[in-house]
Coordinates of C-alpha atoms and ligand atoms in Angstrom, one line a residue:
M1 CA 25.7 2.5 5.3
R2 CA 24.7 2.4 2.0
K3 CA 27.2 -0.3 1.2
F4 CA 26.0 -2.5 4.1
Q5 CA 22.4 -1.9 2.7
T6 CA 23.6 -3.3 -0.8
L7 CA 25.5 -5.9 0.9
V8 CA 22.7 -6.7 2.8
A9 CA 20.2 -6.9 -0.2
L10 CA 22.8 -8.7 -1.9
I11 CA 23.0 -11.3 0.7
I12 CA 19.8 -11.7 0.8
L13 CA 19.0 -12.3 -2.7
F14 CA 22.2 -14.5 -3.5
C15 CA 23.1 -16.7 -0.3
P16 CA 22.8 -20.5 -0.9
F17 CA 21.4 -20.8 2.6
N18 CA 18.0 -18.7 1.5
L19 CA 16.8 -21.2 -0.7
H20 CA 16.8 -24.5 1.4
S21 CA 18.6 -25.5 4.9
Q22 CA 20.5 -29.2 4.4
I23 CA 19.2 -29.8 7.6
I24 CA 17.3 -33.5 8.0
T25 CA 13.4 -32.2 8.6
N26 CA 11.5 -34.5 11.3
L27 CA 14.5 -36.5 12.7
S28 CA 11.7 -38.2 15.5
G29 CA 10.6 -39.9 12.1
R30 CA 13.7 -41.4 11.1
N31 CA 15.8 -44.6 11.7
T32 CA 17.9 -42.8 14.6
F33 CA 20.5 -44.3 17.4
T34 CA 20.7 -41.9 20.0
L35 CA 24.3 -40.7 21.6
N36 CA 22.6 -39.2 24.7
G37 CA 24.1 -40.4 28.2
K38 CA 27.6 -40.2 29.6
W39 CA 30.2 -38.2 27.3
N40 CA 34.0 -37.5 28.6
Y41 CA 35.3 -34.1 28.8
I42 CA 38.0 -31.9 29.5
V43 CA 37.4 -28.4 30.6
D44 CA 39.9 -26.0 28.6
P45 CA 39.5 -22.4 29.6
Y46 CA 42.6 -21.5 27.1
E47 CA 41.3 -23.2 23.8
T48 CA 44.9 -25.5 24.6
G49 CA 43.2 -28.5 22.5
Y50 CA 42.5 -25.8 19.4
Y51 CA 45.2 -23.1 18.8
D52 CA 48.8 -24.0 19.4
Y53 CA 51.5 -21.6 21.6
R54 CA 51.7 -19.2 18.5
Y55 CA 47.6 -18.9 18.7
I56 CA 47.2 -20.6 15.3
P57 CA 44.7 -23.1 15.2
Y58 CA 45.3 -26.7 14.9
D59 CA 42.3 -26.8 12.0
A60 CA 44.8 -24.3 10.1
N61 CA 48.1 -26.8 10.2
P62 CA 47.8 -29.9 7.7
N63 CA 49.8 -31.6 10.0
P64 CA 49.6 -30.7 13.5
T65 CA 51.5 -31.3 16.3
G66 CA 50.6 -31.1 20.2
G67 CA 47.9 -30.7 21.5
F68 CA 44.8 -30.8 19.5
F69 CA 42.6 -33.2 21.4
L70 CA 41.7 -35.1 18.6
D71 CA 41.4 -38.2 21.3
Q72 CA 44.9 -40.3 20.2
H73 CA 45.7 -42.9 22.7
Q74 CA 49.3 -43.3 24.6
T75 CA 50.3 -46.3 22.1
D76 CA 54.0 -45.4 21.9
K77 CA 55.3 -44.3 25.4
T78 CA 57.9 -42.0 24.0
Q79 CA 54.7 -39.9 22.9
L80 CA 54.3 -36.6 24.8
L81 CA 50.5 -36.5 24.8
E82 CA 49.0 -34.0 27.7
Y83 CA 45.5 -35.4 27.8
D84 CA 43.5 -38.4 28.1
F85 CA 39.8 -38.6 27.2
D86 CA 39.8 -42.1 29.2
K87 CA 40.6 -40.5 32.7
C88 CA 38.1 -37.8 32.2
P89 CA 35.3 -37.3 33.8
T90 CA 31.7 -37.3 32.1
L91 CA 28.7 -34.9 31.7
M92 CA 25.7 -36.1 30.4
V93 CA 24.4 -35.3 27.0
P94 CA 21.6 -33.5 27.0
G95 CA 22.2 -31.2 29.2
D96 CA 24.3 -28.2 30.0
W97 CA 27.1 -28.4 32.3
N98 CA 26.7 -25.1 34.6
S99 CA 23.8 -27.5 36.3
Q100 CA 25.5 -30.4 36.4
N101 CA 28.7 -29.4 38.0
E102 CA 29.1 -27.2 40.8
K103 CA 32.8 -25.6 39.4
L104 CA 31.3 -25.1 35.9
F105 CA 28.5 -23.1 37.3
Y106 CA 29.5 -20.1 35.8
Y107 CA 32.3 -21.4 33.3
E108 CA 32.1 -19.5 30.1
G109 CA 34.4 -20.9 27.8
T110 CA 35.4 -24.1 25.5
I111 CA 34.8 -27.4 27.4
W112 CA 35.8 -30.8 24.7
Y113 CA 33.3 -33.5 24.8
R114 CA 34.1 -36.9 23.9
R115 CA 31.7 -40.0 22.9
L116 CA 33.1 -43.7 22.0
F117 CA 30.4 -45.5 19.9
S118 CA 30.2 -48.4 17.6
F119 CA 27.8 -48.5 15.4
K120 CA 26.5 -51.0 12.8
K121 CA 24.4 -50.1 9.5
E122 CA 21.2 -51.9 8.5
D123 CA 22.0 -51.8 4.8
P124 CA 25.4 -51.1 3.5
G125 CA 24.4 -48.9 0.8
H126 CA 22.6 -46.2 3.4
R127 CA 24.3 -42.9 4.1
V128 CA 24.8 -41.9 8.0
F129 CA 24.4 -38.7 9.5
V130 CA 25.1 -37.2 12.9
H131 CA 22.4 -34.8 14.2
F132 CA 22.8 -32.2 16.8
G133 CA 19.3 -31.0 18.7
A134 CA 22.1 -27.7 19.7
A135 CA 24.8 -26.7 21.3
N136 CA 25.8 -23.6 22.9
Y137 CA 27.2 -21.6 21.3
E138 CA 29.9 -21.8 19.0
T139 CA 30.5 -26.3 18.2
D140 CA 33.5 -27.4 16.0
V141 CA 33.0 -31.7 15.3
Y142 CA 35.6 -33.9 14.9
M143 CA 34.9 -37.9 14.0
N144 CA 37.5 -40.1 14.5
G145 CA 40.1 -37.6 13.9
K146 CA 38.8 -35.4 11.1
K147 CA 37.1 -31.9 11.2
L148 CA 33.4 -32.2 10.1
G149 CA 33.0 -28.5 10.6
K150 CA 31.7 -25.4 12.7
H151 CA 28.3 -24.1 14.2
I152 CA 27.6 -21.4 15.4
G153 CA 24.2 -20.7 17.1
G154 CA 23.0 -22.1 20.5
F155 CA 19.8 -23.1 19.7
T156 CA 19.3 -24.9 16.0
P157 CA 19.8 -27.9 15.0
F158 CA 22.6 -28.7 12.5
N159 CA 23.8 -32.2 11.4
Y160 CA 26.8 -33.6 9.2
E161 CA 27.6 -36.5 7.2
I162 CA 29.8 -39.2 8.5
T163 CA 29.0 -42.1 5.7
S164 CA 32.9 -42.7 4.1
L165 CA 34.4 -41.4 8.3
L166 CA 32.6 -44.3 10.2
K167 CA 34.3 -47.5 11.1
T168 CA 31.3 -49.9 10.9
N169 CA 33.6 -52.9 12.1
G170 CA 35.1 -51.0 15.7
E171 CA 34.9 -47.9 17.8
N172 CA 34.2 -44.4 16.3
S173 CA 35.3 -41.4 18.4
L174 CA 33.4 -37.9 18.1
V175 CA 35.0 -35.3 19.5
V176 CA 32.9 -31.8 20.1
K177 CA 34.9 -28.6 21.2
V178 CA 31.7 -26.2 22.7
D179 CA 32.5 -22.8 23.3
N180 CA 30.1 -20.9 24.9
K181 CA 31.8 -17.4 25.4
R182 CA 29.1 -14.4 25.1
K183 CA 30.7 -12.5 22.0
R184 CA 30.0 -8.8 21.3
E185 CA 29.3 -10.1 17.5
G186 CA 27.4 -13.0 18.6
V187 CA 23.6 -13.1 18.1
P188 CA 22.4 -13.2 20.9
T189 CA 25.1 -10.5 22.0
M190 CA 27.1 -9.6 25.2
N191 CA 24.1 -8.6 27.4
T192 CA 21.4 -10.7 28.0
D193 CA 19.1 -11.6 31.0
W194 CA 19.0 -15.3 31.4
W195 CA 22.0 -17.7 32.0
N196 CA 23.7 -18.0 29.1
Y197 CA 24.4 -22.4 29.7
G198 CA 26.6 -24.1 27.8
G199 CA 27.0 -27.6 26.5
I200 CA 25.3 -30.0 23.9
T201 CA 21.8 -29.3 25.3
R202 CA 20.1 -31.0 23.3
D203 CA 20.1 -34.6 21.9
V204 CA 22.6 -35.6 19.6
S205 CA 21.9 -39.1 17.2
I206 CA 23.2 -40.7 14.5
V207 CA 21.1 -41.2 11.5
E208 CA 20.7 -44.2 9.3
I209 CA 19.1 -43.0 5.8
P210 CA 18.8 -44.3 2.0
A211 CA 21.6 -43.4 -0.5
T212 CA 19.0 -40.5 -1.8
F213 CA 16.3 -39.6 0.8
I214 CA 13.8 -37.6 1.6
I215 CA 15.8 -34.2 3.6
D216 CA 13.1 -31.9 3.5
Y217 CA 9.1 -31.6 3.0
S218 CA 7.0 -28.6 3.7
I219 CA 3.5 -29.5 4.0
Q220 CA 0.9 -26.6 4.9
L221 CA -2.4 -25.2 4.2
K222 CA -1.4 -22.4 1.4
K223 CA -2.3 -19.3 3.3
G224 CA -5.9 -18.2 3.5
S225 CA -6.8 -21.3 1.7
T226 CA -8.6 -24.2 3.9
S227 CA -8.3 -26.0 0.0
E228 CA -5.3 -26.3 -1.1
I229 CA -2.4 -28.1 0.9
A230 CA 0.8 -26.1 -1.0
G231 CA 4.1 -26.8 -0.3
Y232 CA 7.6 -29.4 -1.9
V233 CA 9.6 -32.0 -0.9
K234 CA 13.1 -31.8 -1.8
L235 CA 15.2 -34.9 -2.3
N236 CA 19.3 -35.5 -1.4
G237 CA 21.5 -37.7 -2.6
V238 CA 22.4 -38.9 -6.6
A239 CA 18.9 -39.9 -7.8
K240 CA 17.2 -36.7 -7.1
I241 CA 14.6 -37.1 -10.3
Q242 CA 12.1 -39.0 -8.8
K243 CA 8.5 -39.6 -8.4
V244 CA 7.5 -38.6 -5.0
K245 CA 4.1 -39.5 -3.4
V246 CA 2.5 -37.6 -0.2
E247 CA -0.5 -39.6 0.9
I248 CA -2.4 -38.3 3.9
P249 CA -4.7 -41.8 4.5
E250 CA -7.6 -40.2 6.7
L251 CA -8.6 -37.7 4.0
K252 CA -7.9 -40.4 0.9
S253 CA -5.3 -38.0 -0.6
I254 CA -2.5 -39.4 -2.9
T255 CA -0.7 -36.4 -4.7
E256 CA 2.4 -37.3 -6.8
V257 CA 4.9 -35.3 -8.0
T258 CA 8.1 -36.0 -10.4
T259 CA 11.0 -33.9 -8.9
D260 CA 13.7 -31.6 -10.9
A261 CA 17.2 -32.5 -11.2
D262 CA 17.9 -30.4 -8.1
G263 CA 15.7 -33.1 -6.1
M264 CA 12.9 -30.0 -5.8
G265 CA 9.3 -31.0 -6.6
K266 CA 6.7 -28.8 -5.4
I267 CA 3.1 -30.0 -4.6
K268 CA -0.7 -28.7 -5.0
I269 CA -3.0 -31.1 -2.5
P270 CA -6.6 -30.4 -3.6
V271 CA -9.0 -30.8 -0.4
N272 CA -12.2 -31.1 0.3
K273 CA -13.8 -31.0 4.5
I274 CA -10.1 -31.0 6.1
D275 CA -10.3 -30.9 9.8
L276 CA -8.7 -27.7 11.2
W277 CA -6.2 -27.5 14.1
S278 CA -7.2 -25.5 16.7
P279 CA -6.5 -25.3 20.6
E280 CA -10.3 -26.7 21.2
N281 CA -9.2 -28.9 18.1
P282 CA -5.9 -30.1 18.2
K283 CA -6.4 -32.4 15.0
L284 CA -3.2 -34.0 13.7
Y285 CA -3.2 -36.1 10.5
K286 CA -0.7 -38.5 9.1
V287 CA 1.1 -37.6 6.6
I288 CA 3.2 -40.0 4.3
V289 CA 6.0 -38.9 2.2
S290 CA 7.8 -41.1 -0.3
C291 CA 9.7 -41.7 -3.0
E292 CA 11.3 -45.0 -4.8
T293 CA 13.9 -44.9 -2.3
D294 CA 12.3 -43.7 0.7
K295 CA 9.8 -42.8 3.1
V296 CA 9.3 -40.9 5.7
T297 CA 5.4 -40.4 8.4
E298 CA 4.3 -37.9 10.6
K299 CA 1.8 -36.4 11.8
I300 CA 0.3 -32.7 10.7
G301 CA -1.9 -30.2 11.8
F302 CA -3.5 -27.9 9.0
R303 CA -4.7 -24.3 10.2
T304 CA -4.5 -20.9 8.3
I305 CA -3.4 -17.7 10.1
E306 CA -4.1 -14.1 9.1
T307 CA -4.9 -10.9 10.0
R308 CA -7.5 -8.8 8.7
G309 CA -7.5 -4.7 10.3
T310 CA -7.3 -5.5 13.7
D311 CA -7.8 -8.8 14.0
I312 CA -6.0 -11.8 14.2
L313 CA -7.7 -14.9 12.4
L314 CA -7.5 -18.5 13.3
N315 CA -9.6 -20.6 10.2
G316 CA -11.4 -17.2 9.6
K317 CA -12.2 -16.4 13.0
P318 CA -11.4 -13.9 14.8
L319 CA -9.2 -14.6 18.7
F320 CA -7.9 -13.0 21.6
L321 CA -4.1 -14.8 21.8
R322 CA -4.0 -15.8 26.0
G323 CA -0.6 -16.3 26.6
I324 CA 2.2 -16.5 28.9
C325 CA 6.3 -16.4 28.1
I326 CA 8.6 -19.4 28.8
H327 CA 12.2 -19.6 28.9
E328 CA 13.6 -23.3 27.9
E329 CA 14.5 -23.8 31.7
N330 CA 13.4 -26.3 34.5
A331 CA 13.0 -24.0 37.3
M332 CA 13.3 -26.7 39.9
R333 CA 16.3 -28.5 38.3
G334 CA 17.7 -24.9 37.6
G335 CA 19.3 -25.9 34.0
R336 CA 18.0 -26.0 30.6
A337 CA 14.7 -28.0 29.7
Y338 CA 15.4 -30.6 27.0
S339 CA 13.1 -33.5 27.8
K340 CA 9.8 -34.4 26.8
D341 CA 8.8 -34.5 30.4
D342 CA 10.3 -30.9 31.0
A343 CA 8.3 -30.0 28.0
Q344 CA 5.5 -31.5 29.3
M345 CA 5.3 -29.8 32.8
L346 CA 5.9 -26.5 31.4
L347 CA 3.0 -26.9 28.8
N348 CA 0.9 -28.4 31.2
W349 CA 1.1 -25.3 33.9
V350 CA 0.4 -23.0 30.3
K351 CA -2.9 -25.8 30.4
E352 CA -3.4 -24.9 34.1
L353 CA -3.3 -21.2 33.5
N354 CA -6.5 -21.6 30.7
C355 CA -3.7 -20.3 28.0
N356 CA -4.4 -20.8 23.9
Y357 CA -0.6 -19.5 23.5
V358 CA 2.5 -19.5 24.2
R359 CA 5.4 -17.0 23.7
L360 CA 8.9 -19.0 23.4
A361 CA 11.8 -16.5 24.6
H362 CA 13.9 -14.9 24.0
Y363 CA 15.6 -18.2 21.1
P364 CA 14.6 -21.3 19.5
H365 CA 13.6 -23.8 22.4
N366 CA 14.0 -27.4 22.0
E367 CA 11.7 -29.4 19.1
N368 CA 9.8 -31.2 21.8
M369 CA 8.0 -27.8 23.1
T370 CA 6.7 -27.0 19.6
R371 CA 5.9 -30.7 19.2
L372 CA 3.6 -31.1 21.9
A373 CA 2.0 -28.0 21.6
D374 CA 1.1 -29.2 18.6
E375 CA -1.1 -32.0 20.2
M376 CA -2.0 -30.2 23.2
G377 CA -3.5 -27.4 21.0
I378 CA -1.5 -24.0 22.4
M379 CA -0.5 -21.9 19.8
V380 CA 3.2 -20.5 19.4
W381 CA 5.4 -17.8 18.7
E382 CA 8.7 -18.8 18.1
E383 CA 11.4 -16.4 18.5
N384 CA 15.4 -15.7 16.9
P385 CA 17.6 -14.9 19.3
V386 CA 18.2 -11.1 18.2
Y387 CA 18.0 -9.2 21.7
W388 CA 19.0 -5.7 23.0
T389 CA 22.0 -4.5 21.4
I390 CA 23.4 -6.6 18.4
L391 CA 25.8 -5.3 16.3
W392 CA 23.0 -4.0 13.6
D393 CA 26.2 -3.0 11.1
N394 CA 28.6 -6.1 10.9
Q395 CA 27.5 -8.3 8.4
S396 CA 28.2 -11.5 9.7
T397 CA 26.2 -10.6 12.3
Y398 CA 23.6 -10.3 10.4
E399 CA 24.3 -13.5 8.3
N400 CA 24.7 -15.4 11.7
A401 CA 20.6 -14.1 12.9
Q402 CA 19.7 -15.0 9.2
Q403 CA 20.8 -18.2 9.5
Q404 CA 19.3 -18.8 12.8
L405 CA 15.9 -17.9 11.7
T406 CA 16.1 -20.0 8.8
D407 CA 17.2 -23.2 10.9
L408 CA 14.2 -22.5 12.9
I409 CA 12.0 -21.9 10.3
S410 CA 13.2 -24.9 8.7
R411 CA 12.7 -27.4 11.9
D412 CA 9.5 -25.9 12.7
K413 CA 7.5 -25.1 8.8
N414 CA 5.3 -28.4 9.8
R415 CA 3.9 -27.1 13.4
A416 CA 0.2 -26.1 13.0
S417 CA 0.6 -24.7 16.5
V418 CA 3.2 -22.6 15.1
I419 CA 1.9 -19.2 14.2
I420 CA 4.0 -16.4 14.3
W421 CA 8.1 -16.0 13.9
S422 CA 9.6 -13.1 15.8
M423 CA 12.7 -11.4 15.0
A424 CA 14.1 -10.0 17.8
N425 CA 13.8 -8.7 21.0
E426 CA 13.8 -5.0 22.4
T427 CA 15.3 -3.4 19.7
P428 CA 17.3 0.3 20.6
V429 CA 15.3 1.9 17.3
S430 CA 18.4 3.0 14.5
E431 CA 18.6 2.8 11.1
A432 CA 21.0 0.5 11.1
R433 CA 18.4 -2.1 13.4
T434 CA 15.3 -1.4 11.4
L435 CA 17.5 -2.3 8.3
F436 CA 18.5 -5.4 9.7
L437 CA 15.0 -6.5 11.0
K438 CA 13.5 -5.4 7.4
N439 CA 15.7 -8.0 6.6
L440 CA 15.1 -10.8 8.4
A441 CA 11.3 -10.3 8.1
V442 CA 11.5 -9.9 4.2
H443 CA 13.9 -13.2 4.4
A444 CA 11.6 -15.2 6.8
R445 CA 8.3 -14.2 4.5
S446 CA 10.5 -15.8 1.0
I447 CA 10.5 -18.8 2.6
D448 CA 7.4 -19.1 4.7
S449 CA 4.7 -17.4 3.5
T450 CA 2.0 -19.3 5.8
R451 CA 2.6 -17.2 9.2
L452 CA 2.5 -14.0 10.8
I453 CA 6.0 -11.9 11.4
S454 CA 6.6 -10.0 14.4
A455 CA 9.1 -8.5 17.2
A456 CA 8.6 -7.7 20.7
L457 CA 9.1 -3.9 20.4
E458 CA 9.4 -1.0 23.3
V459 CA 6.9 2.2 24.2
H460 CA 7.7 5.5 25.1
A461 CA 6.7 8.6 26.6
T462 CA 7.8 12.9 25.9
K463 CA 8.7 14.2 29.3
E464 CA 5.5 16.7 28.6
K465 CA 3.1 13.9 28.3
P466 CA 4.7 10.8 30.6
L467 CA 1.1 9.7 30.8
D468 CA 0.7 9.0 27.1
K469 CA 2.7 5.9 26.1
I470 CA 3.4 5.8 23.0
V471 CA 4.2 2.8 20.5
E472 CA 5.9 4.1 17.4
D473 CA 8.7 2.2 15.7
P474 CA 9.7 2.3 11.8
F475 CA 9.8 -1.6 12.1
A476 CA 6.2 -1.8 13.0
E477 CA 5.6 -1.0 9.0
Y478 CA 6.9 -4.7 8.8
V479 CA 5.3 -6.9 10.7
D480 CA 1.5 -8.5 10.5
V481 CA 0.8 -7.6 14.3
V482 CA 2.4 -5.2 16.6
T483 CA 3.9 -6.5 19.9
F484 CA 5.7 -4.5 23.0
N485 CA 7.0 -4.8 25.8
E486 CA 6.1 -2.4 28.8
Y487 CA 6.7 -2.8 32.8
V488 CA 4.3 -0.3 34.1
G489 CA 4.4 0.0 37.5
W490 CA 7.6 -1.8 37.9
Y491 CA 10.1 -0.1 36.4
D492 CA 8.1 2.7 35.5
G493 CA 6.3 4.1 38.4
L494 CA 4.3 2.6 40.8
P495 CA 1.0 -0.3 39.9
D496 CA -1.1 2.5 40.2
K497 CA 0.4 4.2 37.4
C498 CA -1.2 1.8 34.9
D499 CA -4.9 3.5 36.1
K500 CA -3.7 6.9 34.3
I501 CA -1.9 5.9 31.1
N502 CA -3.2 6.5 27.7
W503 CA -2.2 4.5 24.6
V504 CA -1.2 6.4 21.6
I505 CA -0.7 3.3 19.0
N506 CA -2.0 4.4 15.6
Y507 CA -1.8 1.0 13.9
N508 CA -5.0 -0.6 12.3
K509 CA -3.0 -4.3 12.9
P510 CA -3.6 -5.9 16.0
V511 CA -1.8 -5.2 19.0
M512 CA -0.2 -7.4 21.7
I513 CA 1.8 -6.9 24.9
S514 CA 4.5 -9.4 25.0
E515 CA 5.9 -8.7 28.4
F516 CA 4.7 -6.9 31.9
G517 CA 5.3 -8.1 34.9
A518 CA 6.5 -7.7 38.9
D519 CA 9.1 -10.0 40.8
A520 CA 7.6 -11.7 43.7
L521 CA 9.6 -14.2 45.6
Q522 CA 7.3 -16.9 46.3
G523 CA 5.7 -16.8 49.8
L524 CA 7.1 -13.3 50.5
H525 CA 4.1 -11.5 51.7
G526 CA 3.5 -7.6 52.6
D527 CA 1.3 -5.0 51.6
T528 CA 0.9 -4.1 47.4
L529 CA 3.4 -1.8 47.8
T530 CA 6.0 -3.5 48.8
R531 CA 8.2 -4.8 46.1
W532 CA 9.2 -8.0 45.7
T533 CA 6.0 -9.5 47.2
E534 CA 3.5 -11.5 46.3
E535 CA 0.9 -9.1 46.9
Y536 CA 2.7 -6.4 45.0
Q537 CA 2.6 -8.8 42.1
E538 CA -0.9 -9.5 42.0
D539 CA -1.6 -5.8 42.0
L540 CA 0.4 -4.9 39.2
F541 CA -1.7 -7.7 37.2
R542 CA -5.4 -6.6 37.9
R543 CA -3.9 -2.9 37.1
T544 CA -2.0 -3.7 33.8
L545 CA -5.0 -6.2 32.5
K546 CA -7.3 -3.5 33.5
M547 CA -5.3 -0.9 31.6
L548 CA -4.3 -3.0 28.5
R549 CA -8.1 -3.6 27.8
K550 CA -8.2 0.1 26.9
I551 CA -6.3 -0.6 23.6
P552 CA -8.6 -0.8 21.1
Q553 CA -6.6 -3.3 18.9
F554 CA -5.9 -5.3 21.9
K555 CA -5.4 -9.1 20.6
G556 CA -3.3 -11.0 22.8
V557 CA -0.8 -10.7 25.7
T558 CA 2.4 -13.0 27.2
P559 CA 2.9 -11.9 30.7
W560 CA 6.7 -11.9 31.4
I561 CA 7.0 -14.9 32.8
L562 CA 5.5 -18.6 33.1
C563 CA 8.9 -19.6 35.9
D564 CA 11.4 -17.9 37.9
F565 CA 13.9 -18.2 35.8
R566 CA 18.4 -18.2 36.5
S567 CA 19.9 -14.9 35.5
P568 CA 23.4 -13.6 36.4
R569 CA 22.0 -9.8 36.7
R570 CA 19.7 -10.3 39.1
V571 CA 22.0 -10.6 42.5
L572 CA 20.2 -8.9 45.1
P573 CA 20.7 -11.3 48.1
N574 CA 18.1 -13.4 49.8
I575 CA 15.2 -12.1 47.4
Q576 CA 17.0 -12.6 43.9
D577 CA 20.3 -15.0 44.7
G578 CA 20.7 -15.0 40.5
W579 CA 17.3 -15.1 39.8
N580 CA 14.7 -13.4 37.9
R581 CA 11.5 -13.3 40.4
K582 CA 9.4 -12.6 37.6
G583 CA 7.6 -15.9 37.2
L584 CA 3.8 -16.7 38.1
I585 CA 5.3 -20.0 39.5
G586 CA 8.5 -20.0 42.5
Q587 CA 11.6 -22.0 41.6
N588 CA 10.0 -25.0 43.9
G589 CA 6.9 -25.0 41.6
T590 CA 5.0 -22.9 43.8
K591 CA 2.0 -20.8 41.8
K592 CA 2.0 -17.3 43.2
K593 CA -1.2 -14.9 43.3
A594 CA -0.7 -13.6 40.3
F595 CA -1.0 -17.3 38.8
Y596 CA -4.7 -16.7 39.8
V597 CA -5.4 -13.2 38.4
L598 CA -4.2 -14.2 35.0
K599 CA -6.4 -17.6 35.4
K600 CA -9.3 -15.6 35.7
F601 CA -8.6 -13.1 33.3
Y602 CA -8.4 -15.7 30.8
D603 CA -11.4 -17.3 31.8
E604 CA -13.4 -14.3 30.8
M605 CA -11.7 -13.7 27.6
E606 CA -12.7 -17.1 26.4
L607 CA -16.2 -16.9 27.1
K608 CA -15.9 -13.3 24.9
Y609 CA -14.5 -14.7 22.1
K610 CA -16.3 -17.7 22.2
Ligands
GCB701 C1 12.9 -7.6 29.5 C2 13.1 -8.7 28.4 C3 13.1 -9.8 29.6 C4 13.9 -9.6 30.9 C5 12.8 -8.6 31.3 C6 13.1 -8.2 32.8 O1 11.9 -6.4 28.9 O2 12.6 -8.8 27.4 O3 14.5 -10.3 28.9 O4 13.9 -10.8 31.5 O5 12.4 -7.7 31.0 O6 12.8 -9.1 33.7 O7 13.5 -7.4 33.2

């Protein structure tokens, strides 16, 4: 154990990805060419294209012969080729494979994708990258027969430089192996209560960019300050030492700094009067970041988020977070959500509930969600997929979890809407788990000191006092907001149990409830004691909200969940049929009765905190 602790501490101190991730920030501000659309695919459950018959990866063999699926064409009729992408069917990218082809509905394994494309650079001196919004879970990328790299993690972006491999006259072939097999050492691990959608689930783009370019920047108000914007600009390329300029025209602000030999320039921007971002006023400023060789523009909002005692303060003012949990799924399509339209549909419902906040459970959602949340004035909790029973003692599992968290923070650090990074969900307390989460929290703070840290914890009771619900967790010491899931009235007794609960929460910190709920099949009616009916769910919502108001530090809640969602764990015929039915909105988009109970509660809380 001690050895593991030292190891993790060393990883945190010396890991190179600790500094800044090499993902191109603000892709939408860049010159991109989409590779979305139809991709040919091969289903490869035995990974025949990856391993030879001795189960050695072709990648490990300098002269591979045999089945490696690198998109060769049959030019010599004597050559043995046992695959042919040209004759294969297609899948849409972005999109999960499960909802596109009935035969792939339950598939967990490898699929090879191939996309041909021609690309002419605007400027011959420019560099070119291929960028993936996400692919679940393990992805190997090959361009014109050469391996670009392997990415692990189903919900975060990654990119590779292809400048030297790109044919600017003629066709290029991009081959991508995506494997969504669940793994014991993975993050998440084997067991989750959501569908393990596989495939290239988010946008794929080619990015053309100057030889030395602005790869990353962080531009946010300094923690607790409304008079200083603090951050950095980072260049990538040979001309690392340059004058960098950050302009915010509406504030008449121009700040210049010279980057160092690593391409890094720290920025401090004094501001006089700034219109702060909030749900009531989701103000975004146009920010222009430029250097001698590059320029990029983005809309950024500025706000502060802090805690004081048991309060959460947005721009210095105490608030109540009126939230709802969301999975990255379009319930009506029964597949992963990925588009702007999907995000708009989900966040419109959030607004209808009169929420000012969402919990994006249980993994990083696509970027459309946080960008739209910025515009619509919805605060966001984002979560690392450290869910349930991760291998706490495994070093590579820790590294994987930390990398995913790093990449999430890197992607969304300029989103005013994002106020909380969640380290994990419902993890069983043990020494190794608490150390794992603590190290993640220390890491998150080291790369983003401006936001709050939390995790969805659990609640317990003793045999002697079953009605005393205790929230006590060694990880609570490391969070800004003590947050927990509870299911009194569903997994734990009947709804009237809510009326008898005493809360034992001895933390002088704000407290939020990250989940509560009950399953109801939309359209199924009965009395309040009949499981699966809308009336049961409605009654449970009424009683739970009343119960939670008794917690003195109660500062927010995100009931479980906005929409019904697919889960292979949910097998009850005619009720669940592969769906978790705790949504306030059914699979067909119809609102259940509990939706209106929650809305009424939020209308009241809005008035109370005006
Ligand atoms: C939980 C989990 C969530 C499940 C939910 C349920 O506590 O955090 O992922 O889907 O309960 O419906 O049981």
